[in-house]
């Protein structure tokens, strides 16, 4: 599975520049926290689509956000995949009591 996913992952140069500048200007723990929360948010979208059987052709990470090229989805599948990311963020907030630095 990891090799299949890595074949679908594209990281644009503008994201690398954005990340580099962020690391130069911001404290490391802020950047790592942002990166972990962003990754979890996008993973929730990805997991929701995979659980519903949607084909994902490519995941592109840019400075302006992450974009997933997926197969055709019904309205219900789009709704579930769209709300999966914010729900995941809400779960991180709930984890604040257990893991305050992660949330």
PDB file of C-alpha atoms in Angstrom:
ATOM      1  CA  UNK A   1       0.000   0.000   0.000  1.00  0.00           C
ATOM      2  CA  UNK A   2       2.664   2.629   0.846  1.00  0.00           C
ATOM      3  CA  UNK A   3       4.381   2.157  -2.543  1.00  0.00           C
ATOM      4  CA  UNK A   4       1.087   2.504  -4.371  1.00  0.00           C
ATOM      5  CA  UNK A   5       0.360   5.723  -2.491  1.00  0.00           C
ATOM      6  CA  UNK A   6       3.827   7.158  -3.102  1.00  0.00           C
ATOM      7  CA  UNK A   7       3.393   6.609  -6.848  1.00  0.00           C
ATOM      8  CA  UNK A   8       0.268   8.787  -6.655  1.00  0.00           C
ATOM      9  CA  UNK A   9       1.871  11.556  -4.554  1.00  0.00           C
ATOM     10  CA  UNK A  10       3.162  14.718  -6.256  1.00  0.00           C
ATOM     11  CA  UNK A  11       4.834  17.461  -4.210  1.00  0.00           C
ATOM     12  CA  UNK A  12       5.182  20.714  -6.135  1.00  0.00           C
ATOM     13  CA  UNK A  13       8.219  22.956  -5.812  1.00  0.00           C
ATOM     14  CA  UNK A  14       6.129  25.847  -4.478  1.00  0.00           C
ATOM     15  CA  UNK A  15       5.227  23.740  -1.436  1.00  0.00           C
ATOM     16  CA  UNK A  16       8.916  23.049  -0.778  1.00  0.00           C
ATOM     17  CA  UNK A  17       9.652  26.786  -0.912  1.00  0.00           C
ATOM     18  CA  UNK A  18       6.681  27.525   1.378  1.00  0.00           C
ATOM     19  CA  UNK A  19       7.813  24.886   3.869  1.00  0.00           C
ATOM     20  CA  UNK A  20      11.408  26.138   3.782  1.00  0.00           C
ATOM     21  CA  UNK A  21      10.381  29.742   4.433  1.00  0.00           C
ATOM     22  CA  UNK A  22       8.061  28.589   7.230  1.00  0.00           C
ATOM     23  CA  UNK A  23      10.917  26.685   8.864  1.00  0.00           C
ATOM     24  CA  UNK A  24      13.139  29.757   8.668  1.00  0.00           C
ATOM     25  CA  UNK A  25      10.577  32.201  10.092  1.00  0.00           C
ATOM     26  CA  UNK A  26       8.545  30.178  12.594  1.00  0.00           C
ATOM     27  CA  UNK A  27       9.393  28.030  15.612  1.00  0.00           C
ATOM     28  CA  UNK A  28       9.852  24.368  14.716  1.00  0.00           C
ATOM     29  CA  UNK A  29       7.063  23.162  17.020  1.00  0.00           C
ATOM     30  CA  UNK A  30       4.565  25.468  15.233  1.00  0.00           C
ATOM     31  CA  UNK A  31       5.551  24.139  11.815  1.00  0.00           C
ATOM     32  CA  UNK A  32       5.450  20.518  12.992  1.00  0.00           C
ATOM     33  CA  UNK A  33       2.058  21.027  14.642  1.00  0.00           C
ATOM     34  CA  UNK A  34       0.666  22.667  11.503  1.00  0.00           C
ATOM     35  CA  UNK A  35       2.102  19.917   9.317  1.00  0.00           C
ATOM     36  CA  UNK A  36       0.685  17.130  11.527  1.00  0.00           C
ATOM     37  CA  UNK A  37      -2.773  18.738  11.687  1.00  0.00           C
ATOM     38  CA  UNK A  38      -2.798  19.364   7.924  1.00  0.00           C
ATOM     39  CA  UNK A  39      -1.679  15.825   7.191  1.00  0.00           C
ATOM     40  CA  UNK A  40      -4.379  14.379   9.451  1.00  0.00           C
ATOM     41  CA  UNK A  41      -7.044  16.592   7.852  1.00  0.00           C
ATOM     42  CA  UNK A  42      -6.102  15.434   4.349  1.00  0.00           C
ATOM     43  CA  UNK A  43      -5.758  11.825   5.486  1.00  0.00           C
ATOM     44  CA  UNK A  44      -9.358  11.943   6.726  1.00  0.00           C
ATOM     45  CA  UNK A  45     -10.519  13.056   3.255  1.00  0.00           C
ATOM     46  CA  UNK A  46      -8.410  10.314   1.641  1.00  0.00           C
ATOM     47  CA  UNK A  47      -9.594   7.593   4.041  1.00  0.00           C
ATOM     48  CA  UNK A  48     -13.249   8.528   3.556  1.00  0.00           C
ATOM     49  CA  UNK A  49     -12.899   8.252  -0.212  1.00  0.00           C
ATOM     50  CA  UNK A  50     -11.052   4.935  -0.034  1.00  0.00           C
ATOM     51  CA  UNK A  51     -13.620   3.489   2.399  1.00  0.00           C
ATOM     52  CA  UNK A  52     -16.393   4.386  -0.042  1.00  0.00           C
ATOM     53  CA  UNK A  53     -14.544   2.735  -2.918  1.00  0.00           C
ATOM     54  CA  UNK A  54     -13.626   5.911  -4.803  1.00  0.00           C
ATOM     55  CA  UNK A  55     -10.551   5.638  -7.035  1.00  0.00           C
ATOM     56  CA  UNK A  56      -7.878   8.218  -6.288  1.00  0.00           C
ATOM     57  CA  UNK A  57      -5.527   8.848  -9.182  1.00  0.00           C
ATOM     58  CA  UNK A  58      -3.222  11.498  -7.761  1.00  0.00           C
ATOM     59  CA  UNK A  59      -2.618  13.521  -4.604  1.00  0.00           C
ATOM     60  CA  UNK A  60      -0.916  16.837  -5.338  1.00  0.00           C
ATOM     61  CA  UNK A  61       0.550  18.983  -2.546  1.00  0.00           C
ATOM     62  CA  UNK A  62       0.980  22.662  -3.415  1.00  0.00           C
ATOM     63  CA  UNK A  63       1.585  25.800  -1.361  1.00  0.00           C
ATOM     64  CA  UNK A  64      -2.078  26.708  -1.900  1.00  0.00           C
ATOM     65  CA  UNK A  65      -3.377  23.378  -0.598  1.00  0.00           C
ATOM     66  CA  UNK A  66      -3.719  19.702  -1.334  1.00  0.00           C
ATOM     67  CA  UNK A  67      -5.688  18.473  -4.318  1.00  0.00           C
ATOM     68  CA  UNK A  68      -6.918  14.957  -4.967  1.00  0.00           C
ATOM     69  CA  UNK A  69      -7.770  13.756  -8.441  1.00  0.00           C
ATOM     70  CA  UNK A  70     -10.457  11.136  -7.932  1.00  0.00           C
ATOM     71  CA  UNK A  71     -12.890   9.111  -9.964  1.00  0.00           C
ATOM     72  CA  UNK A  72     -16.559   9.940 -10.309  1.00  0.00           C
ATOM     73  CA  UNK A  73     -18.434  10.301  -7.032  1.00  0.00           C
ATOM     74  CA  UNK A  74     -22.079  10.490  -6.153  1.00  0.00           C
ATOM     75  CA  UNK A  75     -23.383  13.510  -4.252  1.00  0.00           C
ATOM     76  CA  UNK A  76     -23.413  11.466  -1.040  1.00  0.00           C
ATOM     77  CA  UNK A  77     -19.790  10.376  -1.530  1.00  0.00           C
ATOM     78  CA  UNK A  78     -18.720  13.966  -2.182  1.00  0.00           C
ATOM     79  CA  UNK A  79     -20.502  15.173   0.941  1.00  0.00           C
ATOM     80  CA  UNK A  80     -18.964  12.485   3.148  1.00  0.00           C
ATOM     81  CA  UNK A  81     -15.468  13.056   1.768  1.00  0.00           C
ATOM     82  CA  UNK A  82     -15.846  16.848   2.102  1.00  0.00           C
ATOM     83  CA  UNK A  83     -16.850  16.755   5.777  1.00  0.00           C
ATOM     84  CA  UNK A  84     -14.337  14.048   6.732  1.00  0.00           C
ATOM     85  CA  UNK A  85     -11.443  16.556   6.992  1.00  0.00           C
ATOM     86  CA  UNK A  86     -13.157  19.032   9.336  1.00  0.00           C
ATOM     87  CA  UNK A  87     -14.515  16.160  11.428  1.00  0.00           C
ATOM     88  CA  UNK A  88     -10.955  14.874  11.777  1.00  0.00           C
ATOM     89  CA  UNK A  89      -9.883  18.335  12.935  1.00  0.00           C
ATOM     90  CA  UNK A  90     -12.671  18.274  15.490  1.00  0.00           C
ATOM     91  CA  UNK A  91     -11.382  14.947  16.768  1.00  0.00           C
ATOM     92  CA  UNK A  92      -7.955  16.520  17.262  1.00  0.00           C
ATOM     93  CA  UNK A  93      -9.566  19.262  19.349  1.00  0.00           C
ATOM     94  CA  UNK A  94     -11.262  16.599  21.475  1.00  0.00           C
ATOM     95  CA  UNK A  95      -7.863  14.978  21.997  1.00  0.00           C
ATOM     96  CA  UNK A  96      -6.656  18.225  23.587  1.00  0.00           C
ATOM     97  CA  UNK A  97      -7.448  16.826  27.030  1.00  0.00           C
ATOM     98  CA  UNK A  98      -5.327  13.729  26.429  1.00  0.00           C
ATOM     99  CA  UNK A  99      -2.596  15.100  24.160  1.00  0.00           C
ATOM    100  CA  UNK A 100      -2.579  18.903  24.598  1.00  0.00           C
ATOM    101  CA  UNK A 101       0.498  19.539  22.473  1.00  0.00           C
ATOM    102  CA  UNK A 102      -0.735  17.452  19.527  1.00  0.00           C
ATOM    103  CA  UNK A 103      -4.153  19.112  19.388  1.00  0.00           C
TER     104      UNK A 103
END
